[in-house]
Amino acid sequence: MTRIYDQFRATLSARGNKTAVIDNGQPYSASRFAELVENTATTLSKFGLRRGDRLALILPSSALHGALLLAASKLDLTLLSLDPETPSGALPELVEKLAPCALVAMAGSRASDCGVPVLEAVAATGQLGFQQQLERTDGFIPDAAEISYILCTTSGSTGAPKPITLTQRVKLTRARIAAETYGLDASDCILLATPMHHTLAQRLFFLPMILGGCSVILPHFTPESWLDTIAAEKVTFTMAVSTQLSRIASFARADVDGTRDKMASLKAVVASSSALPDQSKREILALCPCDIHEMYGTSETATATDVNLNKDAGKQTSVGRPLPEVELRILSRDFTDQPTGEVGQIAVKTAQIFSGYEGMPSQTGAAMHGDFFLTGDLGYLDSDGFLYFSGREKEIIKTGGTSVFPFDIERAATLHGDVIEACSFGVPDNLMGEVPVLLVTSAAEAKSTRRSLRRMLLKNLANIQQPRYVEVVDAMLRTATGKIDKIGLASDFMERHGLEE
Amino acid sequence: MTEETPQKKIAAILRRQSGHDLPTEGLDGFRYIEAGVVDSMGLIEFIIELEETFDIEMEPGDTESDEFRTVGGLTRIVRSKLACQ
């Protein structure tokens, strides 16, 4: 079996004294980081962990988090990557459900309340320690050729998070395809600015580890810290959540030239996780001195399509064409292929596919149609094979017997000059079943934005698409990866206005 | 501002939007949505007109209430919002 760890080790001789990891500004040479990986693996072994054991990580993004990923790869452990922002009250239930034999958490955290042995990460030293060895009651050593490497949870922006199983082989395939798609090699310095418990950040970490490049870890994203890090570390490539790019575009309005200068080292930036609003897209394209890509994918499939917005003229509202080793189908409700231009469910066949939802065989089966993963997303293909994203199937607003796509409302709203971000969802209505709500953040005064936006939407949307309620909010609620938390916003809206499901 | 003013303004918006006359008697209790003066499609434009005319913001609690469905009830909602400003 090919391990990520082996591929990392294979790059060491060529790396020499080059920097392998920069953690929040602190550089680790290749030899120093390799030593951290080996020490971490030794600590995990001494603690008593063996091949196939489940180890939960509840850690912020850091070099130690990266070292743990590689050490677990070496030892064939199964990692449960948990959101370090998980409320302490919810942690014991999550741990009980996923049943790790130990967990790694920051020293002084509440993780010790979970009832499983804890390895503590000491922030000051970047080292791992434990008080007592793991007490083993069995001699279980799995003989499966391929052990699950990572169980990570879906973002949960549109439903309850589900644990996704990924093998090292699939993680390597995802990294290889990303490297081929974006032309990455050992010379690249790759920034990760989303939490490392998420698959996107893990891919961004593994890429330079197996290519021989440098990983730049930014634990806390702000537009300013993102730009400063790119300038300081001469970052060449990154994938950012679309909402991060929208915030960067908004932040840069005050100093376009200065912002562009800070991004001079970038070769490409990929907008990920959700569609980039039109206005942000225009601003980012004008701002960045590099290629801007948009992609479509899911945690289960990784990137399925990609579009280079600088090169694919006339396709800027698309999310691109399928990557190599990816097939797309647009399916009707009875799983027949939709004609070109007709909206249906996006189904993906890919070499990057996950192994299943952990402990949820029926949900895994229901998510597949033959070799194709049923994304639950809606979209259509044009005659050139470019995919256009229409929204999540479960987010469709059923109003007066008609289906309204929130994405269309959000798109129309972001054409307003002052709207930064938009989020639309349905709320119950006595007369219509559901009615659309639109929440926006604005660069201008709320009242005037709301008035002019409503007037603009009256012209640009069909009657049935008109949001019944429009609110200008200070900020959008977000998931751990920075995506707009639509479920949270809808629930908050209904609570504030005394609406019931 | 007299007490009738909001009601007169609301009636004027309803007349303009629907192109129909409103009842001369019992306007207070007139259920303009059920009478089809404002249909579900025209409701958004009607709400926008109200908000702009009176410089107020209608919330779900207002438009979902039974009061909203009569001219008199709507007038009371508008007056209460104007009084809070």
PDB file of N, CA, C and O in Angstrom, chain A residues 428-432 447 450-451 454-455 458 463-464 466-470 493 497 499, chain B residues 33 40-41 43-45 47-49 51-52 55-61 63-64 69:
ATOM      1  N   PRO A 428     -41.786  28.977   6.317  1.00  0.00           N
ATOM      2  CA  PRO A 428     -43.189  28.601   6.138  1.00  0.00           C
ATOM      3  C   PRO A 428     -44.099  29.815   5.974  1.00  0.00           C
ATOM      4  O   PRO A 428     -43.854  30.877   6.551  1.00  0.00           O
ATOM      5  N   ASP A 429     -45.138  29.638   5.161  1.00  0.00           N
ATOM      6  CA  ASP A 429     -46.117  30.698   4.942  1.00  0.00           C
ATOM      7  C   ASP A 429     -47.493  30.059   4.806  1.00  0.00           C
ATOM      8  O   ASP A 429     -47.645  29.063   4.084  1.00  0.00           O
ATOM      9  N   ASN A 430     -48.474  30.635   5.498  1.00  0.00           N
ATOM     10  CA  ASN A 430     -49.816  30.048   5.503  1.00  0.00           C
ATOM     11  C   ASN A 430     -50.398  29.930   4.114  1.00  0.00           C
ATOM     12  O   ASN A 430     -51.034  28.940   3.761  1.00  0.00           O
ATOM     13  N   LEU A 431     -50.186  30.932   3.308  1.00  0.00           N
ATOM     14  CA  LEU A 431     -50.814  31.001   1.990  1.00  0.00           C
ATOM     15  C   LEU A 431     -50.041  30.223   0.922  1.00  0.00           C
ATOM     16  O   LEU A 431     -50.611  29.488   0.127  1.00  0.00           O
ATOM     17  N   MET A 432     -48.712  30.374   0.924  1.00  0.00           N
ATOM     18  CA  MET A 432     -47.886  29.876  -0.184  1.00  0.00           C
ATOM     19  C   MET A 432     -47.143  28.577   0.133  1.00  0.00           C
ATOM     20  O   MET A 432     -46.451  28.041  -0.717  1.00  0.00           O
ATOM     21  N   LYS A 447     -30.593  50.667   5.279  1.00  0.00           N
ATOM     22  CA  LYS A 447     -31.944  51.019   4.826  1.00  0.00           C
ATOM     23  C   LYS A 447     -31.963  51.307   3.329  1.00  0.00           C
ATOM     24  O   LYS A 447     -32.837  50.824   2.601  1.00  0.00           O
ATOM     25  N   ARG A 450     -31.481  48.106   1.329  1.00  0.00           N
ATOM     26  CA  ARG A 450     -32.671  47.254   1.326  1.00  0.00           C
ATOM     27  C   ARG A 450     -33.702  47.776   0.332  1.00  0.00           C
ATOM     28  O   ARG A 450     -34.266  47.017  -0.456  1.00  0.00           O
ATOM     29  N   ARG A 451     -33.936  49.083   0.356  1.00  0.00           N
ATOM     30  CA  ARG A 451     -34.927  49.683  -0.543  1.00  0.00           C
ATOM     31  C   ARG A 451     -34.535  49.481  -2.012  1.00  0.00           C
ATOM     32  O   ARG A 451     -35.322  49.007  -2.826  1.00  0.00           O
ATOM     33  N   ARG A 454     -34.614  45.803  -3.152  1.00  0.00           N
ATOM     34  CA  ARG A 454     -35.965  45.270  -3.401  1.00  0.00           C
ATOM     35  C   ARG A 454     -36.490  45.760  -4.748  1.00  0.00           C
ATOM     36  O   ARG A 454     -37.097  45.003  -5.505  1.00  0.00           O
ATOM     37  N   ARG A 455     -36.257  47.039  -5.035  1.00  0.00           N
ATOM     38  CA  ARG A 455     -36.712  47.579  -6.321  1.00  0.00           C
ATOM     39  C   ARG A 455     -36.002  46.874  -7.477  1.00  0.00           C
ATOM     40  O   ARG A 455     -36.599  46.567  -8.499  1.00  0.00           O
ATOM     41  N   LEU A 458     -37.382  43.447  -7.986  1.00  0.00           N
ATOM     42  CA  LEU A 458     -38.703  43.470  -8.633  1.00  0.00           C
ATOM     43  C   LEU A 458     -38.541  43.420 -10.152  1.00  0.00           C
ATOM     44  O   LEU A 458     -39.341  42.820 -10.864  1.00  0.00           O
ATOM     45  N   ASN A 463     -42.059  37.091 -10.387  1.00  0.00           N
ATOM     46  CA  ASN A 463     -42.890  37.325  -9.206  1.00  0.00           C
ATOM     47  C   ASN A 463     -42.712  36.249  -8.147  1.00  0.00           C
ATOM     48  O   ASN A 463     -42.567  36.533  -6.961  1.00  0.00           O
ATOM     49  N   ILE A 464     -42.721  35.003  -8.606  1.00  0.00           N
ATOM     50  CA  ILE A 464     -42.662  33.878  -7.672  1.00  0.00           C
ATOM     51  C   ILE A 464     -41.317  33.816  -6.941  1.00  0.00           C
ATOM     52  O   ILE A 464     -41.200  33.243  -5.869  1.00  0.00           O
ATOM     53  N   GLN A 466     -39.658  36.525  -5.943  1.00  0.00           N
ATOM     54  CA  GLN A 466     -39.438  37.705  -5.107  1.00  0.00           C
ATOM     55  C   GLN A 466     -39.351  37.306  -3.635  1.00  0.00           C
ATOM     56  O   GLN A 466     -40.252  36.654  -3.112  1.00  0.00           O
ATOM     57  N   PRO A 467     -38.259  37.693  -2.956  1.00  0.00           N
ATOM     58  CA  PRO A 467     -38.196  37.381  -1.517  1.00  0.00           C
ATOM     59  C   PRO A 467     -39.256  38.152  -0.747  1.00  0.00           C
ATOM     60  O   PRO A 467     -39.421  39.355  -0.966  1.00  0.00           O
ATOM     61  N   ARG A 468     -40.000  37.452   0.096  1.00  0.00           N
ATOM     62  CA  ARG A 468     -41.021  38.120   0.898  1.00  0.00           C
ATOM     63  C   ARG A 468     -40.352  39.041   1.908  1.00  0.00           C
ATOM     64  O   ARG A 468     -40.833  40.123   2.182  1.00  0.00           O
ATOM     65  N   TYR A 469     -39.256  38.571   2.466  1.00  0.00           N
ATOM     66  CA  TYR A 469     -38.552  39.370   3.465  1.00  0.00           C
ATOM     67  C   TYR A 469     -37.103  39.569   3.037  1.00  0.00           C
ATOM     68  O   TYR A 469     -36.441  38.619   2.626  1.00  0.00           O
ATOM     69  N   VAL A 470     -36.666  40.799   3.120  1.00  0.00           N
ATOM     70  CA  VAL A 470     -35.267  41.128   2.830  1.00  0.00           C
ATOM     71  C   VAL A 470     -34.688  41.805   4.061  1.00  0.00           C
ATOM     72  O   VAL A 470     -35.263  42.767   4.568  1.00  0.00           O
ATOM     73  N   PHE A 493     -33.439  33.268  11.880  1.00  0.00           N
ATOM     74  CA  PHE A 493     -34.461  34.162  11.333  1.00  0.00           C
ATOM     75  C   PHE A 493     -35.832  33.776  11.883  1.00  0.00           C
ATOM     76  O   PHE A 493     -36.612  34.624  12.319  1.00  0.00           O
ATOM     77  N   HIS A 497     -38.288  35.967  14.487  1.00  0.00           N
ATOM     78  CA  HIS A 497     -39.589  36.466  14.051  1.00  0.00           C
ATOM     79  C   HIS A 497     -40.747  35.592  14.525  1.00  0.00           C
ATOM     80  O   HIS A 497     -41.880  35.746  14.051  1.00  0.00           O
ATOM     81  N   LEU A 499     -41.492  32.522  13.939  1.00  0.00           N
ATOM     82  CA  LEU A 499     -42.090  31.634  12.944  1.00  0.00           C
ATOM     83  C   LEU A 499     -41.859  30.192  13.372  1.00  0.00           C
ATOM     84  O   LEU A 499     -40.844  29.876  13.981  1.00  0.00           O
TER      85      LEU A 499
ATOM     86  N   ILE B  33     -56.945  41.076   0.656  1.00  0.00           N
ATOM     87  CA  ILE B  33     -56.259  39.919   0.045  1.00  0.00           C
ATOM     88  C   ILE B  33     -57.299  38.894  -0.392  1.00  0.00           C
ATOM     89  O   ILE B  33     -57.296  38.419  -1.530  1.00  0.00           O
ATOM     90  N   SER B  40     -51.315  36.980  -4.403  1.00  0.00           N
ATOM     91  CA  SER B  40     -50.043  36.561  -3.813  1.00  0.00           C
ATOM     92  C   SER B  40     -48.858  37.100  -4.614  1.00  0.00           C
ATOM     93  O   SER B  40     -47.803  37.379  -4.060  1.00  0.00           O
ATOM     94  N   MET B  41     -49.036  37.256  -5.910  1.00  0.00           N
ATOM     95  CA  MET B  41     -47.945  37.744  -6.755  1.00  0.00           C
ATOM     96  C   MET B  41     -47.690  39.245  -6.545  1.00  0.00           C
ATOM     97  O   MET B  41     -46.571  39.716  -6.648  1.00  0.00           O
ATOM     98  N   LEU B  43     -48.274  40.865  -3.786  1.00  0.00           N
ATOM     99  CA  LEU B  43     -48.090  41.180  -2.372  1.00  0.00           C
ATOM    100  C   LEU B  43     -46.742  41.852  -2.099  1.00  0.00           C
ATOM    101  O   LEU B  43     -46.655  42.809  -1.329  1.00  0.00           O
ATOM    102  N   ILE B  44     -45.702  41.354  -2.764  1.00  0.00           N
ATOM    103  CA  ILE B  44     -44.352  41.900  -2.513  1.00  0.00           C
ATOM    104  C   ILE B  44     -44.315  43.380  -2.919  1.00  0.00           C
ATOM    105  O   ILE B  44     -43.814  44.230  -2.177  1.00  0.00           O
ATOM    106  N   GLU B  45     -44.862  43.668  -4.097  1.00  0.00           N
ATOM    107  CA  GLU B  45     -44.838  45.049  -4.571  1.00  0.00           C
ATOM    108  C   GLU B  45     -45.653  45.939  -3.629  1.00  0.00           C
ATOM    109  O   GLU B  45     -45.261  47.076  -3.343  1.00  0.00           O
ATOM    110  N   ILE B  47     -46.105  45.441  -0.416  1.00  0.00           N
ATOM    111  CA  ILE B  47     -45.325  45.639   0.821  1.00  0.00           C
ATOM    112  C   ILE B  47     -44.232  46.688   0.581  1.00  0.00           C
ATOM    113  O   ILE B  47     -43.996  47.568   1.416  1.00  0.00           O
ATOM    114  N   ILE B  48     -43.585  46.608  -0.583  1.00  0.00           N
ATOM    115  CA  ILE B  48     -42.525  47.587  -0.898  1.00  0.00           C
ATOM    116  C   ILE B  48     -43.114  49.001  -0.947  1.00  0.00           C
ATOM    117  O   ILE B  48     -42.545  49.945  -0.408  1.00  0.00           O
ATOM    118  N   GLU B  49     -44.282  49.105  -1.572  1.00  0.00           N
ATOM    119  CA  GLU B  49     -44.956  50.418  -1.656  1.00  0.00           C
ATOM    120  C   GLU B  49     -45.265  50.956  -0.269  1.00  0.00           C
ATOM    121  O   GLU B  49     -45.056  52.125   0.027  1.00  0.00           O
ATOM    122  N   GLU B  51     -43.771  50.195   2.553  1.00  0.00           N
ATOM    123  CA  GLU B  51     -42.532  50.537   3.267  1.00  0.00           C
ATOM    124  C   GLU B  51     -41.984  51.880   2.790  1.00  0.00           C
ATOM    125  O   GLU B  51     -41.512  52.690   3.584  1.00  0.00           O
ATOM    126  N   GLU B  52     -42.055  52.093   1.491  1.00  0.00           N
ATOM    127  CA  GLU B  52     -41.491  53.336   0.950  1.00  0.00           C
ATOM    128  C   GLU B  52     -42.389  54.532   1.265  1.00  0.00           C
ATOM    129  O   GLU B  52     -41.906  55.618   1.572  1.00  0.00           O
ATOM    130  N   ASP B  55     -42.030  54.919   5.095  1.00  0.00           N
ATOM    131  CA  ASP B  55     -40.664  54.818   5.612  1.00  0.00           C
ATOM    132  C   ASP B  55     -40.605  53.892   6.832  1.00  0.00           C
ATOM    133  O   ASP B  55     -40.093  54.240   7.895  1.00  0.00           O
ATOM    134  N   ILE B  56     -41.181  52.709   6.636  1.00  0.00           N
ATOM    135  CA  ILE B  56     -41.199  51.696   7.708  1.00  0.00           C
ATOM    136  C   ILE B  56     -40.674  50.383   7.139  1.00  0.00           C
ATOM    137  O   ILE B  56     -40.440  50.278   5.933  1.00  0.00           O
ATOM    138  N   GLU B  57     -40.486  49.396   8.017  1.00  0.00           N
ATOM    139  CA  GLU B  57     -40.059  48.075   7.576  1.00  0.00           C
ATOM    140  C   GLU B  57     -41.069  47.046   8.070  1.00  0.00           C
ATOM    141  O   GLU B  57     -41.313  46.941   9.269  1.00  0.00           O
ATOM    142  N   MET B  58     -41.671  46.317   7.133  1.00  0.00           N
ATOM    143  CA  MET B  58     -42.637  45.290   7.515  1.00  0.00           C
ATOM    144  C   MET B  58     -41.889  43.999   7.839  1.00  0.00           C
ATOM    145  O   MET B  58     -41.023  43.576   7.073  1.00  0.00           O
ATOM    146  N   GLU B  59     -42.237  43.382   8.958  1.00  0.00           N
ATOM    147  CA  GLU B  59     -41.567  42.154   9.385  1.00  0.00           C
ATOM    148  C   GLU B  59     -42.533  40.976   9.283  1.00  0.00           C
ATOM    149  O   GLU B  59     -43.740  41.177   9.160  1.00  0.00           O
ATOM    150  N   PRO B  60     -41.982  39.732   9.366  1.00  0.00           N
ATOM    151  CA  PRO B  60     -42.863  38.571   9.265  1.00  0.00           C
ATOM    152  C   PRO B  60     -44.035  38.622  10.241  1.00  0.00           C
ATOM    153  O   PRO B  60     -45.150  38.255   9.892  1.00  0.00           O
ATOM    154  N   GLY B  61     -43.775  39.092  11.460  1.00  0.00           N
ATOM    155  CA  GLY B  61     -44.851  39.174  12.464  1.00  0.00           C
ATOM    156  C   GLY B  61     -45.977  40.084  12.010  1.00  0.00           C
ATOM    157  O   GLY B  61     -47.136  39.907  12.408  1.00  0.00           O
ATOM    158  N   THR B  63     -46.728  40.856   8.539  1.00  0.00           N
ATOM    159  CA  THR B  63     -47.413  40.386   7.329  1.00  0.00           C
ATOM    160  C   THR B  63     -48.086  39.027   7.516  1.00  0.00           C
ATOM    161  O   THR B  63     -48.955  38.655   6.751  1.00  0.00           O
ATOM    162  N   GLU B  64     -47.661  38.279   8.531  1.00  0.00           N
ATOM    163  CA  GLU B  64     -48.277  36.984   8.799  1.00  0.00           C
ATOM    164  C   GLU B  64     -49.508  37.120   9.683  1.00  0.00           C
ATOM    165  O   GLU B  64     -50.265  36.171   9.851  1.00  0.00           O
ATOM    166  N   ARG B  69     -54.449  41.652   7.042  1.00  0.00           N
ATOM    167  CA  ARG B  69     -55.322  41.312   5.918  1.00  0.00           C
ATOM    168  C   ARG B  69     -56.508  42.258   5.754  1.00  0.00           C
ATOM    169  O   ARG B  69     -57.247  42.147   4.779  1.00  0.00           O
TER     170      ARG B  69
END
